[in-house]
């Protein structure tokens, strides 16, 4: 039930954010400090998500096979590999490391 | 070339570069030059002309006449070329839209699988792709909730990631100029991919076409991939065995990289990740990502050189 609430609230909120850009004056978002924050937010959030989804396990830090997957993903992204290659290679390496390390 | 193109840019432009959709724009110093004009029929043209093809390599006696003749021949072919250029532009837009659409398939598959691993039902997973329709926000929501975070922190992360779509929407509103109810429909499809494709086009007609062709391609493939991923995720066993637990970090890495255009932004990414990891043991699951995001405000005090 709570998951359905999450789906509905997140969907409605994200739709409202998309629509907001069509109704608020462009300069409210597209200039100055507001623009810098809006453009920097995904960077901070995505890097936080990368770190926590790789090294977090509940309220602990861990070094699991997915860290090897992340390493491969970073190397491939730096070589500008396509998304498919990045994700498949990361999953394959993580699965292989998991199989080897047991 | 890439480094120069990315320097000092963030947002949809860098995404456009990442998606390879600014390649059609002429580069300064390139041997090719873009010619633009308005055809008598009123159709705006945008095509590239290989300059060195139309100019003799070694100016010989009478070279000026020769160039003049070539120019006349070119003007004579103007009409024919405008049609050819228009067809070429449409084909280019369609091909890129399909490529961009195909690029979301693995992301959709991994999202679907990750979402059902996080105990969202197949229907809920598909609802997210149909209605929320913003990959990073969807992935963040299921990733945070799946890791044991509260619904509030999951939704907050998704919404904060969705704020950038509002900025994209201001650009799309200025380019496509939808009116009335069309604004709501256009808004639903205002995401990274469609914005990058639309703003990469200089002609507003091409921008509109790029936006909608990409929207249809991405929406269709994203939702099909989500459904297949969700069904497959149910069938797959433990995520660690299939390496699926690496899908989310890898996907986030691929989404993040094209945005890291300046050293200031790279420093921001590292500090946000570091701060988030430092908090992991002390705050509820999901909260570290939101705390890490607060580094954005610290960044405001640091000026770009």
Tab-separated table of C-alpha atoms in Angstrom:
chain	number	residue	atom	x	y	z
A	1	UNK	CA	0.000	0.000	0.000
A	2	UNK	CA	2.703	2.465	1.000
A	3	UNK	CA	4.535	1.583	-2.203
A	4	UNK	CA	1.461	2.509	-4.237
A	5	UNK	CA	1.357	5.848	-2.368
A	6	UNK	CA	5.022	6.351	-3.287
A	7	UNK	CA	4.259	5.615	-6.947
A	8	UNK	CA	1.307	8.034	-7.023
A	9	UNK	CA	2.980	10.882	-5.102
A	10	UNK	CA	6.267	10.648	-7.026
A	11	UNK	CA	4.425	10.487	-10.359
A	12	UNK	CA	2.166	13.438	-9.554
A	13	UNK	CA	5.060	15.477	-8.177
A	14	UNK	CA	7.290	14.835	-11.175
A	15	UNK	CA	4.450	15.663	-13.583
A	16	UNK	CA	3.861	18.912	-11.693
A	17	UNK	CA	7.569	19.793	-11.917
A	18	UNK	CA	7.568	19.182	-15.681
A	19	UNK	CA	4.440	21.298	-16.108
A	20	UNK	CA	5.838	24.065	-13.893
A	21	UNK	CA	8.464	24.855	-16.518
A	22	UNK	CA	5.698	25.650	-18.998
A	23	UNK	CA	3.818	28.046	-16.716
A	24	UNK	CA	6.447	29.894	-14.664
A	25	UNK	CA	8.420	32.668	-16.373
A	26	UNK	CA	11.599	31.210	-17.877
A	27	UNK	CA	13.849	33.637	-15.975
A	28	UNK	CA	12.593	32.256	-12.639
A	29	UNK	CA	14.469	29.015	-13.302
A	30	UNK	CA	16.800	29.773	-16.156
A	31	UNK	CA	19.016	32.402	-14.569
A	32	UNK	CA	21.369	33.064	-11.678
A	33	UNK	CA	21.594	31.017	-8.525
A	34	UNK	CA	18.352	29.101	-9.188
A	35	UNK	CA	19.716	27.771	-12.467
A	36	UNK	CA	23.015	26.774	-10.857
A	37	UNK	CA	21.198	24.868	-8.118
A	38	UNK	CA	18.811	23.192	-10.574
A	39	UNK	CA	21.684	22.117	-12.811
A	40	UNK	CA	23.877	20.970	-9.926
A	41	UNK	CA	21.151	19.008	-8.088
A	42	UNK	CA	21.191	15.932	-10.366
A	43	UNK	CA	24.980	15.779	-10.082
A	44	UNK	CA	24.932	15.718	-6.281
A	45	UNK	CA	21.997	13.299	-6.154
A	46	UNK	CA	23.342	10.905	-8.785
A	47	UNK	CA	26.808	10.760	-7.219
A	48	UNK	CA	25.224	10.168	-3.803
A	49	UNK	CA	23.083	7.396	-5.283
A	50	UNK	CA	26.133	5.816	-6.958
A	51	UNK	CA	28.104	5.842	-3.723
A	52	UNK	CA	25.311	4.558	-1.484
A	53	UNK	CA	23.905	1.960	-3.892
A	54	UNK	CA	27.430	0.578	-4.361
A	55	UNK	CA	28.932	0.741	-0.871
A	56	UNK	CA	25.848	0.868	1.330
A	57	UNK	CA	24.088	-2.141	2.829
A	58	UNK	CA	21.355	-0.857	5.066
A	59	UNK	CA	23.094	1.331	7.650
A	60	UNK	CA	26.501	-0.236	7.034
A	61	UNK	CA	29.231	0.198	4.465
A	62	UNK	CA	30.292	-2.872	2.527
A	63	UNK	CA	32.661	-3.866	-0.245
A	64	UNK	CA	30.532	-6.179	-2.385
A	65	UNK	CA	30.894	-7.556	-5.906
A	66	UNK	CA	28.940	-4.581	-7.259
A	67	UNK	CA	31.946	-2.356	-6.436
A	68	UNK	CA	33.842	-4.217	-9.171
A	69	UNK	CA	30.876	-3.558	-11.442
A	70	UNK	CA	31.047	0.157	-10.630
A	71	UNK	CA	34.778	0.238	-11.368
A	72	UNK	CA	34.143	-1.274	-14.804
A	73	UNK	CA	31.255	1.145	-15.378
A	74	UNK	CA	33.447	4.159	-14.536
A	75	UNK	CA	36.241	2.968	-16.851
A	76	UNK	CA	33.794	2.352	-19.700
A	77	UNK	CA	32.004	5.657	-19.193
A	78	UNK	CA	35.366	7.460	-19.331
A	79	UNK	CA	35.921	5.743	-22.691
A	80	UNK	CA	32.453	6.986	-23.724
A	81	UNK	CA	31.042	3.505	-24.151
A	82	UNK	CA	27.307	3.298	-24.897
A	83	UNK	CA	24.834	2.811	-22.053
A	84	UNK	CA	24.130	-0.809	-23.002
A	85	UNK	CA	27.818	-1.725	-22.875
A	86	UNK	CA	28.303	0.062	-19.541
A	87	UNK	CA	25.385	-1.619	-17.770
A	88	UNK	CA	25.840	-5.098	-19.254
A	89	UNK	CA	29.598	-5.114	-18.591
A	90	UNK	CA	29.088	-3.857	-15.026
A	91	UNK	CA	26.484	-6.537	-14.309
A	92	UNK	CA	28.587	-9.267	-15.942
A	93	UNK	CA	31.712	-8.335	-13.960
A	94	UNK	CA	29.735	-8.049	-10.722
A	95	UNK	CA	28.149	-11.454	-11.333
A	96	UNK	CA	31.554	-12.980	-12.151
A	97	UNK	CA	33.179	-11.497	-9.030
A	98	UNK	CA	30.232	-12.694	-6.956
A	99	UNK	CA	30.556	-16.209	-8.391
A	100	UNK	CA	34.325	-16.312	-7.771
A	101	UNK	CA	34.248	-14.788	-4.285
A	102	UNK	CA	31.298	-17.023	-3.382
B	1	UNK	CA	37.051	18.120	-29.746
B	2	UNK	CA	34.755	16.639	-27.166
B	3	UNK	CA	36.556	18.263	-24.272
B	4	UNK	CA	36.329	21.650	-25.920
B	5	UNK	CA	32.677	21.169	-26.688
B	6	UNK	CA	31.869	20.167	-23.143
B	7	UNK	CA	33.938	22.818	-21.412
B	8	UNK	CA	31.856	25.191	-19.372
B	9	UNK	CA	28.586	23.594	-20.330
B	10	UNK	CA	26.146	21.686	-18.260
B	11	UNK	CA	22.563	20.724	-18.691
B	12	UNK	CA	20.855	19.661	-21.886
B	13	UNK	CA	23.696	20.855	-24.106
B	14	UNK	CA	26.107	18.428	-22.531
B	15	UNK	CA	23.425	15.764	-22.669
B	16	UNK	CA	23.011	16.473	-26.331
B	17	UNK	CA	26.752	15.995	-26.693
B	18	UNK	CA	26.575	12.799	-24.689
B	19	UNK	CA	23.821	11.461	-26.848
B	20	UNK	CA	25.817	12.457	-29.896
B	21	UNK	CA	23.065	14.647	-31.226
B	22	UNK	CA	25.073	17.842	-31.633
B	23	UNK	CA	27.232	16.142	-34.218
B	24	UNK	CA	25.077	17.612	-36.958
B	25	UNK	CA	26.056	21.113	-36.038
B	26	UNK	CA	28.891	22.636	-37.984
B	27	UNK	CA	32.122	23.108	-36.085
B	28	UNK	CA	34.185	26.232	-36.394
B	29	UNK	CA	37.374	25.284	-38.197
B	30	UNK	CA	35.768	22.262	-39.764
B	31	UNK	CA	36.318	21.759	-43.460
B	32	UNK	CA	32.568	21.739	-43.865
B	33	UNK	CA	30.482	24.852	-43.664
B	34	UNK	CA	26.801	25.076	-42.996
B	35	UNK	CA	24.771	27.028	-45.482
B	36	UNK	CA	21.418	28.324	-44.517
B	37	UNK	CA	18.818	30.167	-46.472
B	38	UNK	CA	15.174	30.620	-47.163
B	39	UNK	CA	13.932	28.909	-50.266
B	40	UNK	CA	11.467	30.914	-52.403
B	41	UNK	CA	8.748	28.562	-51.216
B	42	UNK	CA	9.423	29.735	-47.685
B	43	UNK	CA	10.931	26.451	-46.568
B	44	UNK	CA	13.903	27.119	-44.336
B	45	UNK	CA	16.990	25.255	-45.307
B	46	UNK	CA	19.749	23.903	-43.222
B	47	UNK	CA	22.297	21.777	-44.939
B	48	UNK	CA	26.005	21.247	-45.011
B	49	UNK	CA	28.157	21.875	-48.006
B	50	UNK	CA	31.590	20.439	-48.565
B	51	UNK	CA	33.379	23.664	-49.459
B	52	UNK	CA	36.520	22.070	-50.812
B	53	UNK	CA	34.480	20.028	-53.270
B	54	UNK	CA	33.245	23.149	-55.007
B	55	UNK	CA	36.551	25.005	-55.102
B	56	UNK	CA	39.566	24.094	-57.234
B	57	UNK	CA	42.528	22.995	-55.165
B	58	UNK	CA	45.066	25.027	-57.191
B	59	UNK	CA	43.826	28.353	-58.540
B	60	UNK	CA	44.655	28.358	-62.235
B	61	UNK	CA	44.286	31.150	-64.810
B	62	UNK	CA	40.583	31.838	-65.049
B	63	UNK	CA	39.957	30.322	-61.664
B	64	UNK	CA	37.586	33.140	-60.738
B	65	UNK	CA	35.371	32.323	-63.740
B	66	UNK	CA	35.410	28.679	-62.836
B	67	UNK	CA	34.318	29.442	-59.276
B	68	UNK	CA	31.576	31.707	-60.617
B	69	UNK	CA	30.305	28.948	-62.900
B	70	UNK	CA	30.306	26.506	-60.061
B	71	UNK	CA	28.342	28.955	-57.965
B	72	UNK	CA	25.764	29.384	-60.737
B	73	UNK	CA	25.426	25.641	-61.080
B	74	UNK	CA	24.955	25.497	-57.321
B	75	UNK	CA	22.174	28.116	-57.356
B	76	UNK	CA	20.490	26.187	-60.167
B	77	UNK	CA	20.440	23.137	-58.027
B	78	UNK	CA	19.175	25.128	-55.040
B	79	UNK	CA	15.617	23.912	-55.252
B	80	UNK	CA	16.586	20.296	-55.753
B	81	UNK	CA	19.043	20.504	-52.870
B	82	UNK	CA	16.458	22.032	-50.535
B	83	UNK	CA	14.233	18.995	-50.964
B	84	UNK	CA	17.199	16.665	-50.601
B	85	UNK	CA	18.353	18.557	-47.508
B	86	UNK	CA	14.895	18.372	-45.947
B	87	UNK	CA	14.640	14.621	-46.550
B	88	UNK	CA	18.167	14.162	-45.223
B	89	UNK	CA	17.337	16.197	-42.113
B	90	UNK	CA	14.228	14.117	-41.414
B	91	UNK	CA	16.127	10.895	-41.917
B	92	UNK	CA	18.903	12.145	-39.620
B	93	UNK	CA	16.366	13.090	-36.915
B	94	UNK	CA	14.523	9.787	-37.216
B	95	UNK	CA	17.720	7.735	-37.085
B	96	UNK	CA	18.993	9.611	-34.025
B	97	UNK	CA	15.612	9.309	-32.296
B	98	UNK	CA	15.673	5.565	-32.870
B	99	UNK	CA	19.237	5.363	-31.560
B	100	UNK	CA	18.266	7.366	-28.474
B	101	UNK	CA	15.177	5.166	-28.065
B	102	UNK	CA	17.305	2.032	-28.310
B	103	UNK	CA	19.698	3.448	-25.713
B	104	UNK	CA	16.944	3.517	-23.063
B	105	UNK	CA	16.121	-0.168	-23.550
B	106	UNK	CA	18.880	-1.556	-21.286
B	107	UNK	CA	18.082	1.165	-18.749
B	108	UNK	CA	14.393	0.187	-18.850
B	109	UNK	CA	15.192	-3.494	-18.492
B	110	UNK	CA	17.426	-2.874	-15.482
B	111	UNK	CA	14.858	-0.475	-13.991
B	112	UNK	CA	12.076	-3.051	-14.326
B	113	UNK	CA	14.175	-5.760	-12.728
B	114	UNK	CA	15.462	-3.488	-9.931
B	115	UNK	CA	11.936	-2.251	-9.205
B	116	UNK	CA	10.435	-5.699	-8.646
B	117	UNK	CA	13.501	-6.620	-6.565
B	118	UNK	CA	12.563	-3.603	-4.407
B	119	UNK	CA	9.112	-5.224	-3.909
B	120	UNK	CA	7.193	-2.917	-6.227
B	121	UNK	CA	4.599	-4.970	-8.115
B	122	UNK	CA	4.816	-5.367	-11.894
B	123	UNK	CA	1.791	-3.047	-12.271
B	124	UNK	CA	3.343	-0.383	-9.991
B	125	UNK	CA	6.624	-0.662	-11.901
B	126	UNK	CA	4.825	-0.143	-15.212
B	127	UNK	CA	2.803	2.757	-13.730
B	128	UNK	CA	6.068	4.502	-12.839
B	129	UNK	CA	7.323	4.183	-16.414
B	130	UNK	CA	3.982	5.261	-17.902
B	131	UNK	CA	3.179	8.177	-15.612
B	132	UNK	CA	6.364	9.330	-13.874
B	133	UNK	CA	8.355	8.720	-17.087
B	134	UNK	CA	11.715	10.063	-15.965
B	135	UNK	CA	14.349	7.348	-15.731
B	136	UNK	CA	16.651	8.787	-13.083
B	137	UNK	CA	13.772	9.671	-10.727
B	138	UNK	CA	12.186	6.236	-11.151
B	139	UNK	CA	15.467	4.432	-10.587
B	140	UNK	CA	16.238	6.606	-7.542
B	141	UNK	CA	12.832	5.877	-5.997
B	142	UNK	CA	13.093	2.098	-6.307
B	143	UNK	CA	16.795	2.102	-5.429
B	144	UNK	CA	16.261	4.012	-2.155
B	145	UNK	CA	13.110	2.071	-1.177
B	146	UNK	CA	14.730	-1.214	-2.223
B	147	UNK	CA	17.721	-0.515	0.024
B	148	UNK	CA	15.323	-0.182	2.951
B	149	UNK	CA	14.817	3.574	2.861
B	150	UNK	CA	11.527	5.189	3.802
B	151	UNK	CA	8.952	6.086	1.178
B	152	UNK	CA	9.446	9.762	2.120
B	153	UNK	CA	13.187	9.738	1.384
B	154	UNK	CA	12.630	7.750	-1.818
B	155	UNK	CA	9.978	10.160	-3.072
B	156	UNK	CA	12.064	13.193	-2.008
B	157	UNK	CA	15.072	11.935	-3.966
B	158	UNK	CA	12.878	11.264	-7.009
B	159	UNK	CA	11.304	14.722	-6.833
B	160	UNK	CA	14.649	16.508	-6.380
B	161	UNK	CA	15.967	14.651	-9.418
B	162	UNK	CA	12.820	15.729	-11.269
B	163	UNK	CA	13.494	19.428	-10.657
B	164	UNK	CA	15.782	19.534	-13.700
B	165	UNK	CA	12.818	18.656	-15.917
B	166	UNK	CA	11.300	22.017	-14.943
B	167	UNK	CA	14.397	23.717	-16.328
B	168	UNK	CA	14.176	21.626	-19.509
B	169	UNK	CA	10.508	22.581	-19.765
B	170	UNK	CA	11.391	26.304	-19.876
B	171	UNK	CA	13.648	25.574	-22.875
B	172	UNK	CA	11.048	23.372	-24.580
B	173	UNK	CA	8.335	25.976	-23.935
B	174	UNK	CA	10.491	28.588	-25.681
B	175	UNK	CA	11.382	26.296	-28.616
B	176	UNK	CA	8.161	24.372	-29.314
B	177	UNK	CA	5.739	27.019	-27.996
B	178	UNK	CA	2.862	24.632	-27.232
B	179	UNK	CA	-0.490	26.259	-26.375
B	180	UNK	CA	-3.387	25.242	-24.119
B	181	UNK	CA	-3.809	21.546	-23.375
B	182	UNK	CA	-0.819	20.734	-25.584
B	183	UNK	CA	1.405	22.156	-22.852
B	184	UNK	CA	0.345	19.390	-20.469
B	185	UNK	CA	0.989	16.696	-23.084
B	186	UNK	CA	4.341	18.231	-24.058
B	187	UNK	CA	5.263	18.490	-20.361
B	188	UNK	CA	4.767	14.763	-19.850
B	189	UNK	CA	7.376	14.053	-22.530
B	190	UNK	CA	9.868	16.714	-21.418
B	191	UNK	CA	12.820	14.597	-20.297
B	192	UNK	CA	16.591	14.417	-20.856
B	193	UNK	CA	16.399	12.667	-24.222
B	194	UNK	CA	13.669	14.726	-25.889
B	195	UNK	CA	15.149	18.015	-24.639
B	196	UNK	CA	18.631	17.115	-25.861
B	197	UNK	CA	17.286	16.155	-29.283
B	198	UNK	CA	15.103	19.270	-29.597
B	199	UNK	CA	17.704	21.847	-28.579
B	200	UNK	CA	20.305	20.262	-30.868
B	201	UNK	CA	18.200	21.409	-33.842
B	202	UNK	CA	18.544	25.018	-34.944
B	203	UNK	CA	15.387	25.029	-37.060
B	204	UNK	CA	12.227	25.199	-34.918
B	205	UNK	CA	10.353	22.824	-37.241
B	206	UNK	CA	13.163	20.306	-36.953
B	207	UNK	CA	13.258	20.849	-33.191
B	208	UNK	CA	9.562	20.021	-32.939
B	209	UNK	CA	9.973	16.931	-35.076
B	210	UNK	CA	13.056	15.822	-33.112
B	211	UNK	CA	11.172	16.284	-29.824
B	212	UNK	CA	8.118	14.256	-30.850
B	213	UNK	CA	9.855	11.495	-32.778
B	214	UNK	CA	12.187	10.999	-29.812
B	215	UNK	CA	9.256	11.161	-27.373
B	216	UNK	CA	7.387	8.399	-29.208
B	217	UNK	CA	10.488	6.217	-29.622
B	218	UNK	CA	11.646	6.611	-26.013
B	219	UNK	CA	8.161	6.281	-24.465
B	220	UNK	CA	7.345	3.107	-26.404
B	221	UNK	CA	10.702	1.392	-25.900
B	222	UNK	CA	11.044	2.541	-22.275
B	223	UNK	CA	7.681	1.056	-21.312
B	224	UNK	CA	8.159	-2.188	-23.231
B	225	UNK	CA	11.626	-2.587	-21.694
B	226	UNK	CA	10.234	-1.862	-18.206
B	227	UNK	CA	7.580	-4.551	-18.568
B	228	UNK	CA	10.065	-7.139	-19.854
B	229	UNK	CA	12.561	-6.203	-17.108
B	230	UNK	CA	9.880	-6.469	-14.424
B	231	UNK	CA	8.715	-9.876	-15.655
B	232	UNK	CA	12.306	-11.085	-16.016
B	233	UNK	CA	13.240	-9.668	-12.608
B	234	UNK	CA	10.515	-11.817	-11.061
B	235	UNK	CA	12.056	-14.849	-12.739
B	236	UNK	CA	15.680	-14.048	-11.878
B	237	UNK	CA	16.898	-15.148	-8.488
B	238	UNK	CA	19.080	-13.142	-6.143
B	239	UNK	CA	20.164	-9.815	-7.695
B	240	UNK	CA	23.787	-10.331	-6.640
B	241	UNK	CA	24.026	-13.664	-8.506
B	242	UNK	CA	22.919	-12.075	-11.799
B	243	UNK	CA	25.033	-8.980	-11.095
B	244	UNK	CA	21.795	-6.971	-11.165
B	245	UNK	CA	22.792	-5.118	-8.015
B	246	UNK	CA	25.458	-3.424	-10.152
B	247	UNK	CA	22.849	-2.191	-12.653
B	248	UNK	CA	21.740	0.807	-10.576
B	249	UNK	CA	25.234	2.207	-9.833
B	250	UNK	CA	26.293	1.618	-13.456
B	251	UNK	CA	23.152	3.313	-14.772
B	252	UNK	CA	23.618	6.290	-12.441
B	253	UNK	CA	27.284	6.537	-13.514
B	254	UNK	CA	26.289	6.682	-17.186
B	255	UNK	CA	23.710	9.382	-16.389
B	256	UNK	CA	26.164	11.395	-14.290
B	257	UNK	CA	29.291	11.385	-16.473
B	258	UNK	CA	28.111	13.737	-19.250
B	259	UNK	CA	27.145	16.330	-16.629
B	260	UNK	CA	30.636	16.542	-15.102
B	261	UNK	CA	31.809	19.255	-17.448
B	262	UNK	CA	33.874	21.413	-15.084
B	263	UNK	CA	36.229	20.741	-12.190
B	264	UNK	CA	33.823	22.528	-9.877
B	265	UNK	CA	31.078	20.024	-10.777
B	266	UNK	CA	33.452	17.064	-10.426
B	267	UNK	CA	34.406	18.335	-6.967
B	268	UNK	CA	30.709	18.673	-6.165
B	269	UNK	CA	30.069	15.058	-7.212
B	270	UNK	CA	32.932	13.769	-5.083
B	271	UNK	CA	31.909	15.792	-2.013
B	272	UNK	CA	28.255	14.755	-2.322
B	273	UNK	CA	29.261	11.080	-2.599
B	274	UNK	CA	31.732	11.395	0.294
B	275	UNK	CA	29.264	13.170	2.565
B	276	UNK	CA	26.550	10.607	1.736
B	277	UNK	CA	28.877	7.707	2.626
B	278	UNK	CA	29.934	9.413	5.873
B	279	UNK	CA	26.284	9.615	6.971
B	280	UNK	CA	25.322	6.038	6.095
B	281	UNK	CA	25.820	4.663	9.605
B	282	UNK	CA	24.177	7.544	11.446
B	283	UNK	CA	20.935	8.372	9.639
B	284	UNK	CA	18.050	6.289	8.219
B	285	UNK	CA	18.565	4.589	4.852
B	286	UNK	CA	17.858	7.012	2.008
B	287	UNK	CA	18.670	10.132	4.014
B	288	UNK	CA	22.444	10.136	3.168
B	289	UNK	CA	21.653	10.888	-0.488
B	290	UNK	CA	19.534	13.890	0.491
B	291	UNK	CA	22.209	15.115	2.916
B	292	UNK	CA	24.846	14.727	0.199
B	293	UNK	CA	22.681	16.820	-2.113
B	294	UNK	CA	22.968	19.721	0.337
B	295	UNK	CA	26.545	20.188	-0.934
B	296	UNK	CA	24.915	21.979	-3.869
B	297	UNK	CA	24.404	24.979	-1.604
B	298	UNK	CA	28.031	24.912	-0.469
B	299	UNK	CA	29.004	24.938	-4.138
B	300	UNK	CA	27.152	28.205	-4.717
B	301	UNK	CA	29.804	30.021	-2.691
B	302	UNK	CA	32.594	28.655	-4.916
B	303	UNK	CA	33.038	30.559	-8.147
B	304	UNK	CA	33.986	28.970	-11.428
B	305	UNK	CA	37.309	30.186	-12.715
